[in-house]
mmCIF file of C-alpha atoms in Angstrom:
data_model
loop_
_atom_site.group_PDB
_atom_site.id
_atom_site.type_symbol
_atom_site.label_atom_id
_atom_site.label_comp_id
_atom_site.label_asym_id
_atom_site.label_seq_id
_atom_site.Cartn_x
_atom_site.Cartn_y
_atom_site.Cartn_z
ATOM 1 C CA MET A 206 0.010 -0.116 0.074
ATOM 2 C CA GLU A 207 1.331 3.529 -0.708
ATOM 3 C CA ALA A 208 2.012 5.848 1.948
ATOM 4 C CA LEU A 209 -1.112 7.491 3.249
ATOM 5 C CA PRO A 210 -1.393 11.338 2.411
ATOM 6 C CA ASN A 211 -0.704 14.122 4.984
ATOM 7 C CA ILE A 212 -4.051 15.443 5.489
ATOM 8 C CA ALA A 213 -3.006 19.090 6.533
ATOM 9 C CA ASP A 214 -1.738 19.423 3.087
ATOM 10 C CA ALA A 215 -4.336 17.707 1.109
ATOM 11 C CA GLY A 216 -6.857 20.327 0.747
ATOM 12 C CA MET A 217 -7.176 23.757 -0.006
ATOM 13 C CA THR A 218 -9.288 25.236 2.921
ATOM 14 C CA ARG A 219 -7.899 23.683 6.367
ATOM 15 C CA PRO A 220 -9.809 20.559 7.249
ATOM 16 C CA ARG A 221 -12.554 21.248 9.825
ATOM 17 C CA LEU A 222 -14.817 19.211 12.089
ATOM 18 C CA ILE A 223 -18.636 18.723 12.174
ATOM 19 C CA ASP A 224 -20.946 16.786 14.111
ATOM 20 C CA ASP A 225 -23.365 15.667 11.562
ATOM 21 C CA PRO A 226 -22.958 14.633 7.833
ATOM 22 C CA ARG A 227 -26.561 15.896 7.245
ATOM 23 C CA ASP A 228 -25.317 19.438 7.637
ATOM 24 C CA LEU A 229 -23.506 18.961 4.132
ATOM 25 C CA LEU A 230 -26.831 17.476 2.760
ATOM 26 C CA ARG A 231 -28.831 20.314 3.925
ATOM 27 C CA HIS A 232 -26.205 22.749 2.496
ATOM 28 C CA PHE A 233 -26.202 21.293 -1.096
ATOM 29 C CA LEU A 234 -30.106 20.629 -1.049
ATOM 30 C CA GLY A 235 -30.472 24.428 -0.176
ATOM 31 C CA GLN A 236 -28.304 25.120 -3.105
ATOM 32 C CA GLY A 237 -30.464 23.236 -5.480
ATOM 33 C CA TYR A 238 -28.413 20.263 -6.181
ATOM 34 C CA ARG A 239 -29.600 16.909 -6.976
ATOM 35 C CA ILE A 240 -28.062 14.452 -4.408
ATOM 36 C CA LEU A 241 -27.130 10.857 -4.983
ATOM 37 C CA ALA A 242 -26.192 9.110 -1.789
ATOM 38 C CA PRO A 243 -26.244 5.666 -0.365
ATOM 39 C CA ARG A 244 -29.607 4.450 0.120
ATOM 40 C CA GLU A 245 -31.070 1.282 1.621
ATOM 41 C CA ARG A 246 -33.511 -0.647 -0.510
ATOM 42 C CA ASP A 247 -34.295 -4.284 -1.580
ATOM 43 C CA GLY A 248 -31.902 -5.456 1.011
ATOM 44 C CA VAL A 249 -28.902 -3.608 -0.278
ATOM 45 C CA ILE A 250 -27.361 -0.117 0.014
ATOM 46 C CA ASP A 251 -26.645 1.665 -3.441
ATOM 47 C CA PRO A 252 -26.348 4.954 -4.777
ATOM 48 C CA ALA A 253 -29.752 6.576 -5.388
ATOM 49 C CA PRO A 254 -31.514 10.007 -5.183
ATOM 50 C CA LEU A 255 -31.941 11.624 -1.729
ATOM 51 C CA THR A 256 -34.368 14.442 -1.223
ATOM 52 C CA GLU A 257 -34.084 14.864 2.442
ATOM 53 C CA PRO A 258 -31.221 14.754 4.948
ATOM 54 C CA ASP A 259 -32.579 11.895 7.048
ATOM 55 C CA GLY A 260 -32.345 9.266 4.151
ATOM 56 C CA LEU A 261 -28.996 8.162 4.786
ATOM 57 C CA PRO A 262 -28.764 4.344 6.047
ATOM 58 C CA ARG A 263 -27.595 5.078 9.588
ATOM 59 C CA GLY A 264 -26.434 2.256 11.730
ATOM 60 C CA ARG A 265 -26.297 -0.395 9.147
ATOM 61 C CA VAL A 266 -23.355 -2.917 8.321
ATOM 62 C CA ASP A 267 -22.745 -5.232 5.549
ATOM 63 C CA ASP A 268 -21.569 -8.680 5.802
ATOM 64 C CA GLN A 269 -19.797 -9.794 2.590
ATOM 65 C CA GLY A 270 -18.084 -12.769 1.263
ATOM 66 C CA PRO A 271 -17.756 -14.723 -1.541
ATOM 67 C CA GLY A 272 -21.439 -15.040 -3.147
ATOM 68 C CA HIS A 273 -22.824 -13.555 -0.051
ATOM 69 C CA TYR A 274 -24.400 -10.117 1.084
ATOM 70 C CA ARG A 275 -26.263 -9.352 3.825
ATOM 71 C CA LEU A 276 -27.424 -6.117 5.953
ATOM 72 C CA ARG A 277 -27.656 -6.070 9.662
ATOM 73 C CA ASP A 278 -28.051 -3.623 12.390
ATOM 74 C CA GLY A 279 -24.771 -2.045 13.858
ATOM 75 C CA ASP A 280 -23.811 0.892 16.147
ATOM 76 C CA PRO A 281 -26.892 3.159 15.424
ATOM 77 C CA ASP A 282 -24.749 6.139 16.065
ATOM 78 C CA ARG A 283 -22.567 5.396 13.317
ATOM 79 C CA TRP A 284 -23.274 6.644 9.715
ATOM 80 C CA PHE A 285 -20.737 4.929 7.162
ATOM 81 C CA ASP A 286 -20.048 1.334 8.497
ATOM 82 C CA TYR A 287 -21.065 -0.375 5.468
ATOM 83 C CA VAL A 288 -18.679 -0.400 2.451
ATOM 84 C CA VAL A 289 -19.973 -0.971 -1.220
ATOM 85 C CA GLY A 290 -23.258 -2.558 -2.492
ATOM 86 C CA PRO A 291 -23.837 -4.177 -6.047
ATOM 87 C CA THR A 292 -24.303 -0.792 -7.946
ATOM 88 C CA SER A 293 -21.488 1.542 -8.590
ATOM 89 C CA TRP A 294 -21.344 5.046 -9.472
ATOM 90 C CA LYS A 295 -20.827 3.732 -13.059
ATOM 91 C CA ALA A 296 -24.763 3.289 -13.203
ATOM 92 C CA TRP A 297 -24.970 6.981 -13.107
ATOM 93 C CA LEU A 298 -22.305 8.243 -15.002
ATOM 94 C CA TYR A 299 -22.454 5.588 -17.771
ATOM 95 C CA PRO A 300 -25.872 4.264 -17.610
ATOM 96 C CA ALA A 301 -26.727 0.786 -18.530
ATOM 97 C CA ARG A 302 -29.158 1.905 -21.275
ATOM 98 C CA ARG A 303 -28.867 5.239 -22.835
ATOM 99 C CA LYS A 304 -30.879 6.224 -25.955
ATOM 100 C CA LEU A 305 -28.447 7.820 -28.625
ATOM 101 C CA TRP A 306 -31.035 9.439 -31.052
ATOM 102 C CA SER A 307 -34.304 8.664 -32.766
ATOM 103 C CA ALA A 308 -35.343 9.332 -36.150
ATOM 104 C CA GLU A 309 -39.005 9.768 -37.908
ATOM 105 C CA ARG A 310 -39.821 9.090 -41.532
ATOM 106 C CA THR A 311 -41.474 11.964 -43.010
ATOM 107 C CA ASP A 312 -42.685 12.974 -46.615
ATOM 108 C CA ASP A 313 -39.006 14.970 -46.666
ATOM 109 C CA GLY A 314 -37.299 11.632 -45.692
ATOM 110 C CA LEU A 315 -35.840 11.137 -42.255
ATOM 111 C CA THR A 316 -35.858 13.533 -39.345
ATOM 112 C CA PHE A 317 -33.140 12.626 -36.823
ATOM 113 C CA HIS A 318 -33.376 13.885 -32.914
ATOM 114 C CA ASP A 319 -30.808 13.812 -30.443
ATOM 115 C CA ALA A 320 -31.614 12.053 -27.415
ATOM 116 C CA SER A 321 -29.218 13.617 -24.883
ATOM 117 C CA THR A 322 -30.544 14.905 -21.694
ATOM 118 C CA ALA A 323 -29.399 17.647 -19.573
ATOM 119 C CA TRP A 324 -27.417 16.361 -16.611
ATOM 120 C CA PRO A 325 -28.719 18.804 -13.657
ATOM 121 C CA LYS A 326 -25.956 19.960 -11.175
ATOM 122 C CA THR A 327 -25.440 16.652 -8.907
ATOM 123 C CA VAL A 328 -23.590 15.655 -5.786
ATOM 124 C CA LEU A 329 -22.371 12.034 -5.743
ATOM 125 C CA PHE A 330 -22.250 11.893 -1.862
ATOM 126 C CA GLY A 331 -20.431 8.928 -0.170
ATOM 127 C CA VAL A 332 -18.224 7.941 -2.697
ATOM 128 C CA ARG A 333 -15.493 5.397 -1.360
ATOM 129 C CA PRO A 334 -12.029 5.825 -2.243
ATOM 130 C CA CYS A 335 -11.782 2.583 -4.474
ATOM 131 C CA GLU A 336 -14.913 4.168 -6.297
ATOM 132 C CA LEU A 337 -13.334 7.302 -6.897
ATOM 133 C CA ALA A 338 -10.488 5.567 -8.310
ATOM 134 C CA ALA A 339 -12.801 3.644 -10.536
ATOM 135 C CA ILE A 340 -14.498 6.868 -11.692
ATOM 136 C CA GLU A 341 -10.896 8.317 -12.484
ATOM 137 C CA ARG A 342 -10.229 5.346 -14.631
ATOM 138 C CA GLN A 343 -13.344 5.874 -16.664
ATOM 139 C CA ARG A 344 -12.896 9.430 -16.908
ATOM 140 C CA ARG A 345 -9.328 8.633 -18.477
ATOM 141 C CA ILE A 346 -10.943 6.366 -21.034
ATOM 142 C CA PHE A 347 -14.080 8.491 -21.787
ATOM 143 C CA ALA A 348 -13.341 12.145 -21.108
ATOM 144 C CA GLU A 349 -9.610 12.305 -22.259
ATOM 145 C CA GLY A 350 -9.098 9.243 -24.602
ATOM 146 C CA SER A 351 -9.093 9.148 -28.452
ATOM 147 C CA TYR A 352 -12.999 9.026 -28.507
ATOM 148 C CA VAL A 353 -14.756 10.935 -25.893
ATOM 149 C CA ASP A 354 -18.050 10.000 -24.559
ATOM 150 C CA ALA A 355 -19.458 13.555 -24.306
ATOM 151 C CA ALA A 356 -22.434 12.514 -22.143
ATOM 152 C CA PHE A 357 -19.960 10.973 -19.644
ATOM 153 C CA ALA A 358 -17.964 14.015 -19.694
ATOM 154 C CA GLU A 359 -20.887 16.215 -19.065
ATOM 155 C CA ARG A 360 -22.198 14.020 -16.136
ATOM 156 C CA LEU A 361 -18.544 14.013 -14.495
ATOM 157 C CA ALA A 362 -18.116 17.892 -15.100
ATOM 158 C CA GLY A 363 -21.336 18.706 -13.411
ATOM 159 C CA SER A 364 -20.851 16.821 -10.616
ATOM 160 C CA ILE A 365 -19.445 17.331 -6.974
ATOM 161 C CA ILE A 366 -17.928 14.426 -5.638
ATOM 162 C CA VAL A 367 -17.999 13.979 -1.664
ATOM 163 C CA VAL A 368 -15.843 11.001 -0.740
ATOM 164 C CA VAL A 369 -16.193 8.877 2.609
ATOM 165 C CA GLN A 370 -12.914 7.584 3.646
ATOM 166 C CA CYS A 371 -13.086 4.099 4.805
ATOM 167 C CA ALA A 372 -12.758 3.168 8.524
ATOM 168 C CA ARG A 373 -14.013 -0.469 7.754
ATOM 169 C CA SER A 374 -13.170 -3.033 5.376
ATOM 170 C CA ALA A 375 -15.383 -5.851 4.437
ATOM 171 C CA PRO A 376 -13.838 -9.317 3.950
ATOM 172 C CA THR A 377 -13.918 -8.912 0.211
ATOM 173 C CA CYS A 378 -11.842 -5.887 -0.013
ATOM 174 C CA PHE A 379 -8.473 -5.551 -1.237
ATOM 175 C CA CYS A 380 -8.007 -1.958 -2.228
ATOM 176 C CA ALA A 381 -5.028 -1.541 -0.200
ATOM 177 C CA SER A 382 -2.960 -3.961 -2.488
ATOM 178 C CA MET A 383 -4.198 -1.956 -5.471
ATOM 179 C CA ASP A 384 -3.042 1.494 -3.939
ATOM 180 C CA THR A 385 -6.913 2.554 -4.205
ATOM 181 C CA GLY A 386 -7.904 2.925 -0.675
ATOM 182 C CA PRO A 387 -8.910 2.782 2.193
ATOM 183 C CA ARG A 388 -8.006 6.563 1.993
ATOM 184 C CA ALA A 389 -8.382 8.749 -1.096
ATOM 185 C CA GLY A 390 -5.728 11.419 -1.261
ATOM 186 C CA SER A 391 -7.008 13.600 -4.262
ATOM 187 C CA GLY A 392 -9.720 13.792 -6.965
ATOM 188 C CA TYR A 393 -12.731 14.737 -4.602
ATOM 189 C CA ASP A 394 -14.210 18.102 -3.763
ATOM 190 C CA LEU A 395 -14.961 16.978 -0.221
ATOM 191 C CA ALA A 396 -13.672 14.088 1.863
ATOM 192 C CA LEU A 397 -15.591 13.071 5.103
ATOM 193 C CA THR A 398 -13.662 10.874 7.669
ATOM 194 C CA GLU A 399 -16.113 9.468 10.596
ATOM 195 C CA LEU A 400 -14.191 9.465 13.739
ATOM 196 C CA PRO A 401 -14.287 6.930 16.574
ATOM 197 C CA ALA A 402 -16.375 7.526 19.740
ATOM 198 C CA ASP A 403 -13.378 7.454 21.870
ATOM 199 C CA HIS A 404 -12.128 10.458 19.942
ATOM 200 C CA GLY A 405 -15.323 12.317 20.662
ATOM 201 C CA ALA A 406 -16.971 11.305 17.191
ATOM 202 C CA GLY A 407 -17.886 13.584 14.698
ATOM 203 C CA PHE A 408 -16.362 14.092 11.080
ATOM 204 C CA LEU A 409 -13.204 15.289 9.802
ATOM 205 C CA VAL A 410 -13.979 17.202 6.538
ATOM 206 C CA GLU A 411 -11.352 18.040 3.977
ATOM 207 C CA SER A 412 -11.607 19.891 0.539
ATOM 208 C CA GLY A 413 -9.898 19.308 -2.512
ATOM 209 C CA SER A 414 -11.288 21.949 -4.885
ATOM 210 C CA HIS A 415 -12.824 25.490 -4.811
ATOM 211 C CA ALA A 416 -16.366 23.879 -4.867
ATOM 212 C CA GLY A 417 -15.531 22.046 -1.611
ATOM 213 C CA ASP A 418 -13.873 25.201 -0.107
ATOM 214 C CA ASP A 419 -17.174 26.916 -0.704
ATOM 215 C CA ALA A 420 -19.291 24.012 0.980
ATOM 216 C CA LEU A 421 -16.977 23.975 4.034
ATOM 217 C CA GLN A 422 -17.164 27.505 4.429
ATOM 218 C CA ALA A 423 -20.954 27.599 4.546
ATOM 219 C CA ILE A 424 -21.351 24.931 6.900
ATOM 220 C CA GLY A 425 -18.775 26.012 9.261
ATOM 221 C CA GLY A 426 -17.537 23.721 11.953
ATOM 222 C CA SER A 427 -14.431 23.905 13.926
ATOM 223 C CA ALA A 428 -10.780 23.997 12.919
ATOM 224 C CA ALA A 429 -9.166 20.406 12.784
ATOM 225 C CA THR A 430 -6.252 19.592 15.142
ATOM 226 C CA PRO A 431 -3.212 17.564 14.589
ATOM 227 C CA ARG A 432 -4.885 14.996 16.970
ATOM 228 C CA ASP A 433 -8.092 14.795 14.447
ATOM 229 C CA HIS A 434 -5.595 14.370 11.735
ATOM 230 C CA ALA A 435 -3.662 11.435 13.596
ATOM 231 C CA ALA A 436 -7.058 9.821 14.361
ATOM 232 C CA ALA A 437 -8.149 9.765 10.768
ATOM 233 C CA LEU A 438 -4.781 8.340 9.538
ATOM 234 C CA ASP A 439 -5.096 5.682 12.185
ATOM 235 C CA LEU A 440 -8.604 4.567 11.047
ATOM 236 C CA SER A 441 -7.272 4.260 7.463
ATOM 237 C CA ARG A 442 -4.193 2.193 8.552
ATOM 238 C CA ALA A 443 -6.546 -0.020 10.540
ATOM 239 C CA ALA A 444 -8.917 -0.691 7.806
ATOM 240 C CA ALA A 445 -6.190 -1.589 5.533
ATOM 241 C CA ALA A 446 -4.457 -3.839 8.048
ATOM 242 C CA ARG A 447 -7.825 -5.559 8.268
ATOM 243 C CA GLN A 448 -7.891 -6.539 4.804
ATOM 244 C CA THR A 449 -7.252 -10.249 4.339
ATOM 245 C CA ARG A 450 -6.851 -10.506 0.503
ATOM 246 C CA THR A 451 -4.001 -9.212 -1.479
ATOM 247 C CA MET A 452 -3.689 -9.104 -5.259
ATOM 248 C CA PRO A 453 -0.093 -10.553 -6.298
ATOM 249 C CA ASP A 454 2.334 -7.969 -7.227
ATOM 250 C CA ASP A 455 3.312 -9.471 -10.566
ATOM 251 C CA ILE A 456 -0.104 -10.294 -11.515
ATOM 252 C CA ALA A 457 0.175 -8.011 -14.681
ATOM 253 C CA SER A 458 3.218 -9.773 -16.147
ATOM 254 C CA GLY A 459 2.535 -13.248 -14.716
ATOM 255 C CA LEU A 460 -0.871 -13.546 -16.221
ATOM 256 C CA LYS A 461 0.647 -13.411 -19.734
ATOM 257 C CA LEU A 462 2.909 -16.370 -19.054
ATOM 258 C CA ARG A 463 -0.061 -18.565 -17.985
ATOM 259 C CA LEU A 464 -2.387 -18.266 -20.784
ATOM 260 C CA GLU A 465 -2.637 -22.190 -21.307
ATOM 261 C CA SER A 466 -2.778 -22.911 -17.429
ATOM 262 C CA PRO A 467 -5.191 -25.845 -16.442
ATOM 263 C CA VAL A 468 -6.552 -23.242 -13.881
ATOM 264 C CA TRP A 469 -8.599 -21.691 -16.607
ATOM 265 C CA ALA A 470 -10.869 -25.085 -17.109
ATOM 266 C CA ASP A 471 -11.033 -25.440 -13.406
ATOM 267 C CA ILE A 472 -12.550 -21.850 -12.934
ATOM 268 C CA ALA A 473 -14.834 -22.561 -16.093
ATOM 269 C CA SER A 474 -16.300 -25.606 -14.570
ATOM 270 C CA ARG A 475 -17.633 -23.351 -11.763
ATOM 271 C CA CYS A 476 -18.350 -20.164 -13.837
ATOM 272 C CA LEU A 477 -21.881 -19.594 -15.027
ATOM 273 C CA THR A 478 -20.700 -16.940 -17.502
ATOM 274 C CA CYS A 479 -23.778 -14.924 -16.252
ATOM 275 C CA GLY A 480 -21.559 -11.577 -16.269
ATOM 276 C CA ASN A 481 -22.547 -10.521 -12.953
ATOM 277 C CA CYS A 482 -18.863 -9.745 -12.311
ATOM 278 C CA THR A 483 -18.724 -7.248 -15.054
ATOM 279 C CA LEU A 484 -22.069 -5.675 -14.385
ATOM 280 C CA ALA A 485 -20.924 -5.058 -10.612
ATOM 281 C CA CYS A 486 -17.502 -4.197 -11.658
ATOM 282 C CA PRO A 487 -17.339 -0.398 -11.500
ATOM 283 C CA THR A 488 -14.722 0.040 -14.333
ATOM 284 C CA CYS A 489 -15.899 -2.379 -17.040
ATOM 285 C CA PHE A 490 -17.191 -0.422 -19.860
ATOM 286 C CA CYS A 491 -17.943 -2.882 -22.799
ATOM 287 C CA SER A 492 -20.894 -1.859 -24.699
ATOM 288 C CA ASP A 493 -23.072 -2.862 -27.521
ATOM 289 C CA VAL A 494 -25.502 -0.496 -29.743
ATOM 290 C CA GLU A 495 -28.858 -1.551 -31.008
ATOM 291 C CA GLU A 496 -31.388 -0.097 -33.171
ATOM 292 C CA VAL A 497 -35.234 -0.541 -32.494
ATOM 293 C CA SER A 498 -37.814 0.196 -34.954
ATOM 294 C CA ASP A 499 -41.638 0.328 -34.445
ATOM 295 C CA LEU A 500 -43.890 -1.941 -36.354
ATOM 296 C CA SER A 501 -44.959 0.698 -38.815
ATOM 297 C CA ARG A 502 -41.354 1.505 -39.618
ATOM 298 C CA GLU A 503 -42.019 5.212 -39.330
ATOM 299 C CA HIS A 504 -39.821 5.624 -36.144
ATOM 300 C CA THR A 505 -36.533 4.180 -35.070
ATOM 301 C CA GLU A 506 -34.240 4.522 -32.157
ATOM 302 C CA ARG A 507 -30.606 3.889 -31.445
ATOM 303 C CA TRP A 508 -29.627 2.727 -27.931
ATOM 304 C CA GLN A 509 -26.405 1.938 -26.217
ATOM 305 C CA LEU A 510 -26.297 -0.989 -23.744
ATOM 306 C CA TRP A 511 -23.803 -2.398 -21.429
ATOM 307 C CA ASP A 512 -22.519 -5.722 -22.697
ATOM 308 C CA SER A 513 -20.171 -8.218 -21.355
ATOM 309 C CA CYS A 514 -17.069 -10.398 -22.667
ATOM 310 C CA PHE A 515 -18.947 -13.297 -20.960
ATOM 311 C CA ASN A 516 -21.817 -13.024 -23.528
ATOM 312 C CA PRO A 517 -20.906 -15.412 -26.521
ATOM 313 C CA ASP A 518 -22.263 -12.817 -29.052
ATOM 314 C CA PHE A 519 -19.786 -10.226 -27.624
ATOM 315 C CA GLY A 520 -16.930 -11.774 -29.336
ATOM 316 C CA PHE A 521 -19.036 -12.905 -32.607
ATOM 317 C CA ILE A 522 -17.612 -12.350 -35.968
ATOM 318 C CA HIS A 523 -18.089 -14.101 -39.164
ATOM 319 C CA GLY A 524 -18.017 -17.659 -38.603
ATOM 320 C CA GLY A 525 -18.798 -17.849 -35.002
ATOM 321 C CA PRO A 526 -17.744 -16.345 -31.537
ATOM 322 C CA VAL A 527 -13.868 -15.683 -31.091
ATOM 323 C CA ARG A 528 -14.079 -17.196 -27.596
ATOM 324 C CA SER A 529 -16.588 -20.117 -27.630
ATOM 325 C CA SER A 530 -15.622 -21.716 -24.262
ATOM 326 C CA PRO A 531 -16.391 -20.401 -20.788
ATOM 327 C CA ALA A 532 -12.653 -21.030 -19.974
ATOM 328 C CA ALA A 533 -11.569 -18.588 -22.886
ATOM 329 C CA ARG A 534 -14.237 -15.917 -21.641
ATOM 330 C CA TYR A 535 -13.174 -15.967 -18.169
ATOM 331 C CA ARG A 536 -9.516 -15.832 -19.307
ATOM 332 C CA GLN A 537 -10.404 -12.756 -21.505
ATOM 333 C CA TRP A 538 -11.920 -10.718 -18.779
ATOM 334 C CA MET A 539 -9.266 -11.806 -15.797
ATOM 335 C CA THR A 540 -6.265 -10.986 -18.362
ATOM 336 C CA HIS A 541 -7.938 -7.708 -19.628
ATOM 337 C CA LYS A 542 -8.888 -6.493 -16.449
ATOM 338 C CA LEU A 543 -5.546 -7.269 -14.509
ATOM 339 C CA SER A 544 -3.023 -7.307 -17.386
ATOM 340 C CA TYR A 545 -3.701 -5.944 -20.662
ATOM 341 C CA TRP A 546 -5.520 -2.930 -19.170
ATOM 342 C CA HIS A 547 -1.805 -1.702 -18.055
ATOM 343 C CA ASP A 548 -0.875 -1.839 -21.693
ATOM 344 C CA GLN A 549 -3.855 0.172 -22.787
ATOM 345 C CA PHE A 550 -4.625 2.575 -20.271
ATOM 346 C CA GLY A 551 -1.693 2.567 -17.973
ATOM 347 C CA SER A 552 -3.002 0.994 -14.871
ATOM 348 C CA SER A 553 -4.852 -1.985 -13.671
ATOM 349 C CA GLY A 554 -8.546 -2.180 -14.660
ATOM 350 C CA CYS A 555 -9.286 -3.483 -11.080
ATOM 351 C CA VAL A 556 -9.671 -1.192 -7.722
ATOM 352 C CA GLY A 557 -10.015 -3.872 -5.306
ATOM 353 C CA CYS A 558 -13.625 -3.177 -4.197
ATOM 354 C CA GLY A 559 -14.265 -6.844 -4.020
ATOM 355 C CA ARG A 560 -17.809 -6.608 -5.974
ATOM 356 C CA CYS A 561 -16.853 -9.423 -8.394
ATOM 357 C CA ILE A 562 -16.457 -11.808 -5.344
ATOM 358 C CA THR A 563 -19.435 -10.633 -3.551
ATOM 359 C CA TRP A 564 -21.833 -10.880 -6.504
ATOM 360 C CA CYS A 565 -20.508 -14.025 -8.172
ATOM 361 C CA PRO A 566 -23.555 -16.485 -7.622
ATOM 362 C CA VAL A 567 -20.972 -19.501 -7.320
ATOM 363 C CA GLY A 568 -18.388 -17.462 -5.122
ATOM 364 C CA ILE A 569 -15.571 -17.457 -7.586
ATOM 365 C CA ASP A 570 -12.821 -15.377 -5.826
ATOM 366 C CA LEU A 571 -10.678 -13.009 -8.112
ATOM 367 C CA VAL A 572 -7.992 -12.836 -5.527
ATOM 368 C CA ALA A 573 -7.598 -16.630 -4.926
ATOM 369 C CA GLU A 574 -7.667 -17.378 -8.481
ATOM 370 C CA ALA A 575 -4.967 -14.921 -9.248
ATOM 371 C CA ASP A 576 -2.919 -16.709 -6.365
ATOM 372 C CA ARG A 577 -3.562 -20.136 -7.808
ATOM 373 C CA LEU A 578 -2.288 -18.971 -11.171
ATOM 374 C CA MET A 579 0.584 -17.262 -9.934
ATOM 375 C CA ALA A 580 1.533 -19.934 -7.819
ATOM 376 C CA GLU A 581 2.516 -22.252 -11.041
ATOM 377 C CA GLY A 582 5.975 -22.151 -11.762
ATOM 378 C CA ARG A 583 7.098 -20.869 -8.263
ATOM 379 C CA GLY A 584 9.410 -23.114 -6.370
#
């Protein structure tokens, strides 16, 4: 894990202490922002619109493991003891279904209509450090790459990001070994650290932008002390130390040497090729485009949809799919995510959030399989 950042130097306005995260929510709601924040629904905690400050799932904890997720009651005074649910911020910034355009047949030919919609000024509240790293990876691809996704770039530019630094790690977390958490050092507008009760509770709030400065100055609070800084860093170190999964350091180069390993067939014997891992992953971005016409043939629409390399049709070319076996499709996903992504984009495609482990219906453990593969050939 990389060295934790010096909190005192991280922001623009000096860090402050506040008693209640709802103070920030009230500020942003009063400024007319739409707030997307963690909400409990259907047995999970996921980002969703929040219209009143009391909507946060206070006092809830998530138990996670391979193929397992349950919510339970925790300390009623704690606000953020859960970690991540099945749906990442990708679902908002890069939605699963998006209409690109529609067309109508008229007497003069075809009339096309742009289907893009305005993105209201929005606060992404409660983003975890690993998720912030995922947003940064998608920003690099969609907003700075050779082919800019204007809709993604507009959504991200129109959003304020409020990070919650992790004081707890789920058993499936391995962000420390990916250098993506449990503390974010930059890339946010505001960052909250929920301090422990023996410190006096409350929240350390850091600013990372002019928008964060404005919010921090509006809500007030007291100036943070070196003791507060130390307590926040201790929480991050403890959360990192509790992580039991560690991605092998040499995974990017090592996978390229193990493309014919029998481990792939063993994984495939358990894999359902359902694509849950790619849907839950906060960085996977493969998509398809389809056109839909009505029965009168007077109206048609083009839609962009999430796709998955586990779908046989995703790799279909003349003559059939490029990767016809489950082993080949799992190998494609894992090697691209952990190895070839470095060649394409300069970083791993994995941020260590553990979603692919939790939401695999048969409990395939990405880190455990990486360990098995890398153990081959070692004395």
